[in-house]
Tab-separated table of C-alpha atoms in Angstrom:
chain	number	residue	atom	x	y	z
O	29	MET	CA	-3.176	31.295	0.691
O	30	SER	CA	-3.418	27.388	1.380
O	31	THR	CA	-1.276	25.960	3.985
O	32	MET	CA	0.811	22.805	3.276
O	33	VAL	CA	-0.749	19.724	5.215
O	34	GLU	CA	2.053	17.477	6.705
O	35	LEU	CA	2.102	14.089	5.636
O	36	PRO	CA	1.259	11.435	8.356
O	37	ASP	CA	4.050	10.045	10.528
O	38	ALA	CA	4.824	6.476	10.618
O	39	GLY	CA	2.323	5.619	13.209
O	40	ALA	CA	-0.578	7.580	11.706
O	41	LEU	CA	0.337	6.091	8.383
O	42	ALA	CA	0.126	2.758	10.059
O	43	SER	CA	-2.992	3.359	11.499
O	44	LEU	CA	-4.516	4.477	8.132
O	45	VAL	CA	-3.247	1.517	6.342
O	46	SER	CA	-4.647	-0.798	8.924
O	47	GLY	CA	-8.169	0.931	8.772
O	48	VAL	CA	-8.208	0.239	5.088
O	49	THR	CA	-7.056	-3.422	5.607
O	50	GLU	CA	-9.879	-3.789	8.316
O	51	THR	CA	-12.502	-2.367	6.114
O	52	MET	CA	-11.576	-3.986	2.846
O	53	PHE	CA	-10.550	-7.434	4.035
O	54	ASN	CA	-11.397	-7.778	7.823
O	55	ILE	CA	-7.604	-7.925	8.478
O	56	THR	CA	-6.105	-5.907	11.307
O	57	CYS	CA	-2.472	-5.199	10.728
O	58	VAL	CA	-0.034	-3.499	13.261
O	59	LEU	CA	3.309	-1.725	12.417
O	60	ASP	CA	5.991	-4.338	12.237
O	61	ASP	CA	8.458	-4.543	14.985
O	62	GLY	CA	11.066	-6.229	13.097
O	63	THR	CA	11.070	-9.505	14.898
O	64	ASP	CA	10.004	-11.777	12.187
O	65	GLY	CA	7.993	-12.430	9.185
O	66	PRO	CA	9.112	-11.701	5.598
O	67	ARG	CA	11.295	-8.854	4.744
O	68	LEU	CA	10.635	-6.724	1.917
O	69	ASP	CA	11.925	-8.273	-1.260
O	70	GLU	CA	12.035	-6.118	-4.351
O	71	ALA	CA	12.645	-9.072	-6.453
O	72	THR	CA	9.472	-11.105	-5.747
O	73	TRP	CA	7.087	-8.490	-3.837
O	74	PRO	CA	4.542	-7.170	-6.205
O	75	LEU	CA	4.363	-3.239	-6.266
O	76	ALA	CA	1.377	-0.895	-7.168
O	77	LEU	CA	1.982	2.848	-7.659
O	78	LEU	CA	-0.618	5.648	-7.662
O	79	SER	CA	0.421	9.289	-8.036
O	80	ILE	CA	-1.433	12.118	-6.268
O	81	SER	CA	-1.393	15.658	-8.020
O	82	GLY	CA	-2.293	18.943	-6.384
O	83	PRO	CA	-0.478	21.190	-3.728
O	84	ARG	CA	1.648	18.219	-2.520
O	85	GLU	CA	2.516	15.835	-5.235
O	86	LEU	CA	3.494	12.371	-4.255
O	87	THR	CA	3.393	8.773	-5.230
O	88	VAL	CA	2.149	6.039	-2.975
O	89	ALA	CA	3.524	2.675	-3.393
O	90	VAL	CA	1.885	-0.511	-1.744
O	91	ALA	CA	3.676	-4.169	-1.886
O	92	THR	CA	3.042	-7.257	-0.354
O	93	ASP	CA	4.785	-10.651	-0.335
O	94	PRO	CA	3.089	-12.871	-3.046
O	95	ASP	CA	1.263	-14.952	-0.375
O	96	SER	CA	-0.200	-11.931	1.247
O	97	SER	CA	-1.188	-10.610	-2.136
O	98	ARG	CA	-3.018	-13.845	-2.934
O	99	LEU	CA	-4.790	-14.004	0.219
O	100	LEU	CA	-5.926	-10.182	0.068
O	101	ALA	CA	-7.276	-11.113	-3.494
O	102	SER	CA	-8.880	-14.322	-2.327
O	103	THR	CA	-10.825	-12.113	0.284
O	104	MET	CA	-11.688	-9.279	-1.912
O	105	PHE	CA	-13.048	-11.267	-4.785
O	106	ASP	CA	-14.570	-14.094	-2.190
O	107	SER	CA	-12.542	-16.596	-4.433
O	108	PRO	CA	-10.823	-19.879	-3.177
O	109	LEU	CA	-7.105	-19.043	-2.474
O	110	ASP	CA	-6.089	-21.728	-4.942
O	111	GLU	CA	-8.203	-19.920	-7.675
O	112	VAL	CA	-6.500	-16.582	-7.127
O	113	ASP	CA	-4.173	-15.875	-10.220
O	114	GLU	CA	-1.479	-13.171	-10.756
O	115	GLU	CA	-4.113	-10.743	-12.365
O	116	MET	CA	-6.374	-11.091	-9.196
O	117	ALA	CA	-3.556	-10.441	-6.923
O	118	ARG	CA	-2.350	-7.468	-8.840
O	119	ASP	CA	-5.909	-6.098	-9.012
O	120	ALA	CA	-6.358	-6.609	-5.363
O	121	LEU	CA	-3.004	-4.553	-4.641
O	122	GLY	CA	-4.058	-1.812	-6.846
O	123	GLU	CA	-7.523	-1.460	-5.279
O	124	LEU	CA	-5.767	-1.356	-1.882
O	125	ASP	CA	-3.485	1.456	-3.119
O	126	ASN	CA	-6.325	3.502	-4.536
O	127	ILE	CA	-8.240	3.101	-1.125
O	128	ILE	CA	-5.196	4.178	0.871
O	129	CYS	CA	-4.638	7.112	-1.337
O	130	GLY	CA	-8.471	8.110	-0.997
O	131	GLN	CA	-7.885	8.355	2.619
O	132	LEU	CA	-4.673	10.219	2.301
O	133	LYS	CA	-6.596	12.872	-0.081
O	134	LEU	CA	-8.866	13.299	2.842
O	135	LEU	CA	-5.818	14.052	5.168
O	136	LEU	CA	-4.458	16.406	2.483
O	137	GLY	CA	-7.459	18.490	2.395
O	138	GLY	CA	-8.986	17.162	-0.880
O	139	GLU	CA	-7.589	19.814	-2.929
O	140	CYS	CA	-5.689	16.952	-4.930
O	141	GLN	CA	-6.407	14.386	-7.751
O	142	LEU	CA	-5.646	10.699	-7.581
O	143	GLY	CA	-4.193	9.066	-10.676
O	144	LEU	CA	-4.957	5.209	-11.534
O	145	PRO	CA	-3.158	2.401	-9.713
O	146	ARG	CA	-0.482	0.799	-11.739
O	147	PRO	CA	2.075	-1.895	-11.422
O	148	GLY	CA	5.587	-0.627	-10.643
O	149	SER	CA	9.140	-1.539	-9.964
O	150	PHE	CA	11.181	-0.509	-6.983
O	151	GLY	CA	14.212	0.984	-9.216
O	152	PRO	CA	12.344	4.359	-9.633
O	153	LEU	CA	10.912	4.396	-6.283
O	154	ASN	CA	14.280	3.865	-4.795
O	155	ALA	CA	15.543	6.968	-6.881
O	156	ALA	CA	12.886	9.080	-5.530
O	157	GLU	CA	14.250	9.116	-1.795
O	158	PRO	CA	13.731	10.576	0.570
O	159	TRP	CA	10.566	8.609	0.970
O	160	GLN	CA	8.707	7.225	4.352
O	161	ALA	CA	7.854	3.831	4.470
O	162	VAL	CA	5.929	1.575	6.750
O	163	LEU	CA	5.656	-2.362	6.970
O	164	LEU	CA	2.576	-3.572	8.896
O	165	ARG	CA	1.593	-7.330	9.702
O	166	ASN	CA	-1.178	-9.404	10.819
O	167	ARG	CA	0.748	-12.352	12.082
O	168	THR	CA	-2.145	-14.561	12.701
O	169	MET	CA	-2.942	-14.582	8.859
O	170	GLY	CA	0.592	-14.207	7.808
O	171	VAL	CA	-0.033	-10.903	5.924
O	172	SER	CA	2.426	-8.165	5.297
O	173	VAL	CA	1.813	-4.873	3.790
O	174	TRP	CA	4.397	-2.425	2.887
O	175	VAL	CA	3.541	1.295	1.997
O	176	ALA	CA	5.695	4.125	0.999
O	177	LEU	CA	5.051	7.828	0.196
O	178	ALA	CA	7.538	9.253	-1.942
O	179	PRO	CA	7.800	12.876	-3.240
O	180	GLY	CA	6.722	13.808	-6.849
O	181	HIS	CA	5.437	11.497	-9.213
O	182	ILE	CA	7.147	8.299	-10.242
């Protein structure tokens, strides 16, 4: 009989995401304290979704403000910022979601399968509440990353 592994709390999820951004982009992010920076804007922030199947099914959503997604893509593809297009930014966001999900898979005991990252919209995610979300920032570089864990597949 397998035991259901708890999902990480906000602090642990923030630590996991920051570990990924440090490894992938050499950018350390911290849990947002709500004092400044862009707020999540469902109309303009690109969103990547990736479903995890197994004993605990969930969807992991990752969003960034447009400037952050361009900066992450510039770093990931080693490309000048002014040469980053929308497709590159979307690919970087999907890869960030994929690596975060890989780390979550380790926490969940490895008895799950990852889907492929895909662009998404906030409507279905909002309908899947209750979900757990964190907003992380690197104020020096102006990077914001929002990550949510939603029950089931969206």
